JSON list of C-alpha atoms and ligand atoms in Angstrom, two decimals:
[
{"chain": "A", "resi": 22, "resn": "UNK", "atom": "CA", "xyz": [7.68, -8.04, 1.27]},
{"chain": "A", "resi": 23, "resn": "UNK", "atom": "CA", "xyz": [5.34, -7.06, -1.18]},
{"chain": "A", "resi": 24, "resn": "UNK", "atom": "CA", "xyz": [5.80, -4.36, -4.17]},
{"chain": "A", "resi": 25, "resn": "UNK", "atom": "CA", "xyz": [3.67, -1.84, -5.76]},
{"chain": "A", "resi": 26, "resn": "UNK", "atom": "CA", "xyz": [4.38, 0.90, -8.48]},
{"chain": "A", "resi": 27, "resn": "UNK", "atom": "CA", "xyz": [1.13, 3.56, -7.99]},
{"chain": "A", "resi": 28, "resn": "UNK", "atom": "CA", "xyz": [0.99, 6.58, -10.55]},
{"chain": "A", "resi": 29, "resn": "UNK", "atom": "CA", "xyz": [1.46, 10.18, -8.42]},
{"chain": "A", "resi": 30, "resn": "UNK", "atom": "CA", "xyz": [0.18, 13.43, -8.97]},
{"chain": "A", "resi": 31, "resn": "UNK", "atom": "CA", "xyz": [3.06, 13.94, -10.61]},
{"chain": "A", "resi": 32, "resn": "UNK", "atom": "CA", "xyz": [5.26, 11.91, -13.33]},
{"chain": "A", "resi": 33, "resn": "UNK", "atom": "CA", "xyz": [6.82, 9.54, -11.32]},
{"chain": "A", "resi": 34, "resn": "UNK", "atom": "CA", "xyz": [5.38, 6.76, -10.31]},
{"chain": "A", "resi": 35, "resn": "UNK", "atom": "CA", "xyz": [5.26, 5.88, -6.18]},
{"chain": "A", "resi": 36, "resn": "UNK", "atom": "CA", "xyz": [6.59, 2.57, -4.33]},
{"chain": "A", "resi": 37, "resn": "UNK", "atom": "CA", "xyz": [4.48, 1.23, -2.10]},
{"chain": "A", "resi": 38, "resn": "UNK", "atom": "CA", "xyz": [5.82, -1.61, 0.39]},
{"chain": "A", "resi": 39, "resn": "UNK", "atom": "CA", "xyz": [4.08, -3.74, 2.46]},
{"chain": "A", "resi": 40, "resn": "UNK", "atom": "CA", "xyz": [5.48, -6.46, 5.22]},
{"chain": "A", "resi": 41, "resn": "UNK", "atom": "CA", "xyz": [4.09, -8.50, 8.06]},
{"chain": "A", "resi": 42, "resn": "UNK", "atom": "CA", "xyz": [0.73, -9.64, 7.95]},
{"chain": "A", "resi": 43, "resn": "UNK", "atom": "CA", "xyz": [-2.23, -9.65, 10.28]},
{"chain": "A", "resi": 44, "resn": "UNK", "atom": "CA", "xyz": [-1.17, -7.03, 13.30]},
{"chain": "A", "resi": 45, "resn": "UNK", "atom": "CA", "xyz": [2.31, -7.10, 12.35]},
{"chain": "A", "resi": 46, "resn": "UNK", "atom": "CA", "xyz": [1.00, -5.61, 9.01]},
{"chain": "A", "resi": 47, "resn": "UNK", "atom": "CA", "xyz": [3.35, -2.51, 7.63]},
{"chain": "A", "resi": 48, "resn": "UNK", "atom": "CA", "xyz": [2.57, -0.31, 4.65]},
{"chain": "A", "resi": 49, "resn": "UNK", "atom": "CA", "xyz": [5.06, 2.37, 3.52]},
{"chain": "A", "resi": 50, "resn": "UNK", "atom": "CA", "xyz": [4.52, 4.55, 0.29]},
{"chain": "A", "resi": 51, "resn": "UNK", "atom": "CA", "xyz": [7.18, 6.57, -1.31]},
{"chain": "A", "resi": 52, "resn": "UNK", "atom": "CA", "xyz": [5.36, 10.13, -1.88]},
{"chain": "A", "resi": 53, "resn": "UNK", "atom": "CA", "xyz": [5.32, 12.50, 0.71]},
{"chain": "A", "resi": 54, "resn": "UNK", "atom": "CA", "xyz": [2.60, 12.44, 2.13]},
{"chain": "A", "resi": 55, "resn": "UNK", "atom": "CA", "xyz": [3.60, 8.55, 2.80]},
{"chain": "A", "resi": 56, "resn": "UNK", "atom": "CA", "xyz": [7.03, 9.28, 3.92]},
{"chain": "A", "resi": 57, "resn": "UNK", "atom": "CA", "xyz": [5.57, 11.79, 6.76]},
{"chain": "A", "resi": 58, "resn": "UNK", "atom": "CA", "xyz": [3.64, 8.55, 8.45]},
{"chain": "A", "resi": 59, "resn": "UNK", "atom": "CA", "xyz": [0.78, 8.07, 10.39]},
{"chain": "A", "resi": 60, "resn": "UNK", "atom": "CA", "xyz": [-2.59, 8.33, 7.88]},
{"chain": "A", "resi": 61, "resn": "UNK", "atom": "CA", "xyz": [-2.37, 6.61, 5.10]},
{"chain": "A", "resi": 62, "resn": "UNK", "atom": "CA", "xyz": [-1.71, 8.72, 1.69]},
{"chain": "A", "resi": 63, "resn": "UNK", "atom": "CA", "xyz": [-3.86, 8.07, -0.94]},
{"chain": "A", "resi": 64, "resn": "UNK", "atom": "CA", "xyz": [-2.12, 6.07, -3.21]},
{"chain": "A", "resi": 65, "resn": "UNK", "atom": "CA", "xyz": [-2.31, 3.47, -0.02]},
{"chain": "A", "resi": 66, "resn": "UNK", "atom": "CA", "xyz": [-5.39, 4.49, 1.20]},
{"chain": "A", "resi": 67, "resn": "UNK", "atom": "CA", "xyz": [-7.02, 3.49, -2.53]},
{"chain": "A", "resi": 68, "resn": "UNK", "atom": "CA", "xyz": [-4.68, -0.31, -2.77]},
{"chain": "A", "resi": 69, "resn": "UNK", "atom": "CA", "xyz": [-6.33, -1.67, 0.59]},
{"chain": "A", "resi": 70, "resn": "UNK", "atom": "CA", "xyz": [-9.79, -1.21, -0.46]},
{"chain": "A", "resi": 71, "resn": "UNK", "atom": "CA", "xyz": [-8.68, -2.99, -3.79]},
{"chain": "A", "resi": 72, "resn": "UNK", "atom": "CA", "xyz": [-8.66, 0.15, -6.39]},
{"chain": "A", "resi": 73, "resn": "UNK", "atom": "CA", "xyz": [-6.04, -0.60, -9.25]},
{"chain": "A", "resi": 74, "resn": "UNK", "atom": "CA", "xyz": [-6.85, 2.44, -11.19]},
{"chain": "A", "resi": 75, "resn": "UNK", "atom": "CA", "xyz": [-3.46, 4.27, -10.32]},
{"chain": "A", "resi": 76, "resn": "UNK", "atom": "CA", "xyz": [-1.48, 0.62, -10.65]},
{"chain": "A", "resi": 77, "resn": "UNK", "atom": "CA", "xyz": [1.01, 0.03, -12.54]},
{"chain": "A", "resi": 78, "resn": "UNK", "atom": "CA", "xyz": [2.10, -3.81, -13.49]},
{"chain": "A", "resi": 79, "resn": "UNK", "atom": "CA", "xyz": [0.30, -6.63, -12.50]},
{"chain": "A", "resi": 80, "resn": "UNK", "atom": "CA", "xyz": [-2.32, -6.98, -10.36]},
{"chain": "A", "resi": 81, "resn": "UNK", "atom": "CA", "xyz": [-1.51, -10.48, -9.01]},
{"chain": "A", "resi": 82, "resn": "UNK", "atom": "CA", "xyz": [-0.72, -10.05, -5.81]},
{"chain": "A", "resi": 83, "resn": "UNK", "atom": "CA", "xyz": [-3.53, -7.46, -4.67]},
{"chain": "A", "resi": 84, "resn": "UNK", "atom": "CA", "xyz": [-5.05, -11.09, -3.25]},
{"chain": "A", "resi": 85, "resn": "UNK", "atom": "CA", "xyz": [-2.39, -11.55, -0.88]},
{"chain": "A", "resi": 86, "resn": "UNK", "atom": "CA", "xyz": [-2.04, -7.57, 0.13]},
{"chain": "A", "resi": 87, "resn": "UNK", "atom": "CA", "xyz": [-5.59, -7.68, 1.25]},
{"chain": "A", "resi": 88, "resn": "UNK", "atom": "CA", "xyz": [-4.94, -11.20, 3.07]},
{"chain": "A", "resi": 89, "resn": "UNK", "atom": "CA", "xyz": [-2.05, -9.56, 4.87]},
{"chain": "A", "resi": 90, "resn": "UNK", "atom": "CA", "xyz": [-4.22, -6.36, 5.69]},
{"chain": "A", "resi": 91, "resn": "UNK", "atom": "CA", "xyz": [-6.98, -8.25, 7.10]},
{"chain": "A", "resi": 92, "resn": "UNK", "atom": "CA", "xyz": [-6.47, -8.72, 11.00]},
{"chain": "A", "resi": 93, "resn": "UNK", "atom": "CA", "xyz": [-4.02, -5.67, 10.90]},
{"chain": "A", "resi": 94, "resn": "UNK", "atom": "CA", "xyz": [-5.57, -2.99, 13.83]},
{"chain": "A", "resi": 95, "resn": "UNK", "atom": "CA", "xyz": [-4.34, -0.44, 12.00]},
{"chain": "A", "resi": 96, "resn": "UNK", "atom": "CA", "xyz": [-6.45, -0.99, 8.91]},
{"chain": "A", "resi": 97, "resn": "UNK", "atom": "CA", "xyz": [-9.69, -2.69, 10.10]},
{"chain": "A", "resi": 98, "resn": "UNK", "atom": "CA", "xyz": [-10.03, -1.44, 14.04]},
{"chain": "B", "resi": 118, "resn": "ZN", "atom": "ZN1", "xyz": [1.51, 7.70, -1.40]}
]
């Protein structure tokens, strides 16, 4: 399971979770238009093409969020 923080709109900051890999891949977010499924919100939307403008921590493990996207359906039909 990976972990992101992700500034929001508003002051506090978003989770962002991501499991499996490949087509098993999962990616939740904790703002609401995350919580409501199906597209992708923003914040998530922005992390899989690799923006780490809205961040916050380290960036270390963006490498191995985009390994664990690629092959996912969902992401790259
Ligand atoms: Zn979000």
């Amino acid at each position: 399971m990976l972990r992101f923080q992700v500034q929001g709109s508003g002051k506090a900051p978003h989770s962002i979770t991501a499991e499996g890999e490949g087509p098993d891949f999962r990616i939740f977010c904790s703002c609401p238009a995350g919580r409501k499924g199906g597209m992708f919100c923003k914040q998530v939307a922005a992390l899989l093409v690799g923006d780490v403008t809205k961040l916050i921590g380290p960036t270390g493990e963006m490498a191995e969020l985009a390994r664990r996207a690629s092959g996912s359906p969902r992401i790259y039909p």
